[in-house]
Structure formats: C-alpha cells, structure tokens
Tab-separated table of C-alpha atoms in Angstrom:
chain	number	residue	atom	x	y	z
A	1	MET	CA	106.440	21.350	104.037
A	2	GLN	CA	105.139	24.917	103.712
A	3	PRO	CA	105.237	27.266	106.717
A	4	THR	CA	101.928	27.716	108.542
A	5	ILE	CA	100.700	31.146	109.600
A	6	LEU	CA	98.031	31.656	112.245
A	7	LEU	CA	95.771	34.579	111.364
A	8	ALA	CA	94.200	35.698	114.643
A	9	ASP	CA	91.634	38.457	114.182
A	10	ASP	CA	88.009	38.844	115.196
A	11	SER	CA	87.248	40.346	111.760
A	12	THR	CA	86.438	37.780	109.089
A	13	THR	CA	87.218	40.403	106.451
A	14	ASN	CA	90.688	41.105	107.851
A	15	ARG	CA	91.512	37.393	107.918
A	16	ALA	CA	90.329	37.031	104.315
A	17	VAL	CA	92.447	39.985	103.148
A	18	LEU	CA	95.563	38.609	104.840
A	19	ARG	CA	94.924	35.139	103.433
A	20	GLY	CA	94.463	36.637	99.954
A	21	CYS	CA	97.741	38.555	100.166
A	22	LEU	CA	99.792	35.658	101.507
A	23	THR	CA	98.339	32.669	99.641
A	24	PRO	CA	100.290	33.371	96.424
A	25	LEU	CA	103.494	33.106	98.471
A	26	GLY	CA	102.754	29.461	99.287
A	27	TYR	CA	101.868	29.643	102.968
A	28	GLN	CA	99.361	27.418	104.727
A	29	PHE	CA	96.943	28.983	107.192
A	30	ARG	CA	95.124	28.413	110.436
A	31	GLU	CA	92.626	30.952	111.715
A	32	ALA	CA	91.444	32.111	115.113
A	33	LYS	CA	88.662	34.583	115.883
A	34	ASP	CA	89.856	35.393	119.416
A	35	GLY	CA	92.851	35.161	121.701
A	36	PHE	CA	91.782	31.894	123.311
A	37	GLU	CA	91.627	30.151	119.930
A	38	ALA	CA	95.003	31.644	119.034
A	39	LEU	CA	96.586	30.222	122.196
A	40	ALA	CA	95.092	26.809	121.508
A	41	GLN	CA	96.612	26.731	118.008
A	42	ALA	CA	99.946	28.414	118.759
A	43	LYS	CA	102.034	25.231	118.831
A	44	GLU	CA	100.744	24.181	115.405
A	45	THR	CA	102.045	27.270	113.589
A	46	ASP	CA	105.337	28.785	112.493
A	47	LEU	CA	104.213	32.421	112.667
A	48	MET	CA	101.289	34.282	114.240
A	49	LEU	CA	99.720	37.488	112.994
A	50	LEU	CA	97.716	38.809	115.944
A	51	ASP	CA	95.121	41.550	116.075
A	52	VAL	CA	95.808	43.693	119.132
A	53	MET	CA	92.141	44.237	120.047
A	54	MET	CA	90.250	40.914	120.093
A	55	PRO	CA	87.493	39.675	122.374
A	56	GLY	CA	88.523	37.505	125.311
A	57	LEU	CA	92.286	37.895	125.146
A	58	SER	CA	93.958	40.697	123.210
A	59	GLY	CA	96.906	40.019	120.942
A	60	LEU	CA	99.186	41.518	123.587
A	61	GLU	CA	97.812	39.151	126.255
A	62	VAL	CA	98.349	36.206	123.900
A	63	CYS	CA	102.015	37.234	123.505
A	64	GLN	CA	102.432	37.550	127.262
A	65	ARG	CA	100.987	34.078	127.856
A	66	LEU	CA	103.177	32.535	125.175
A	67	ARG	CA	106.325	33.786	126.872
C-alpha cells in the first residue's frame, strides 16, 4: 500500500503543484482546503503538508490540536 499524503492548503494551485511534484514518486493524496477539513482527515493519512495561513484553523492550530 502506498503512503498517503494530506495536502492542506486553501490555494487550489498550490495543492496542484504539490500533487504534480509528488505523484511521480508513487504517493496517494487526500486534500483539504482549510484546517477543519485537515483535522477531519488526519487519521486517514501518513503525512500532512500544511499551509500555515488557512481560513478557519491555521496549519499551526491544526498541529496543536493533533498533539
């Protein structure tokens, strides 16, 4: 089973760029457009790439809540 990365960023373009860079390496992806979506999907991923400044919850707040 391939590792799953959660791309959490409010920018569709940023998520697409990250997906484009990492897809050739064989990863699977989930996406979130804000911190609340990222928290909801956190348990279903192996790694999270979080934007620091997102609407709702920032990437830093997501990290704090996950601890």
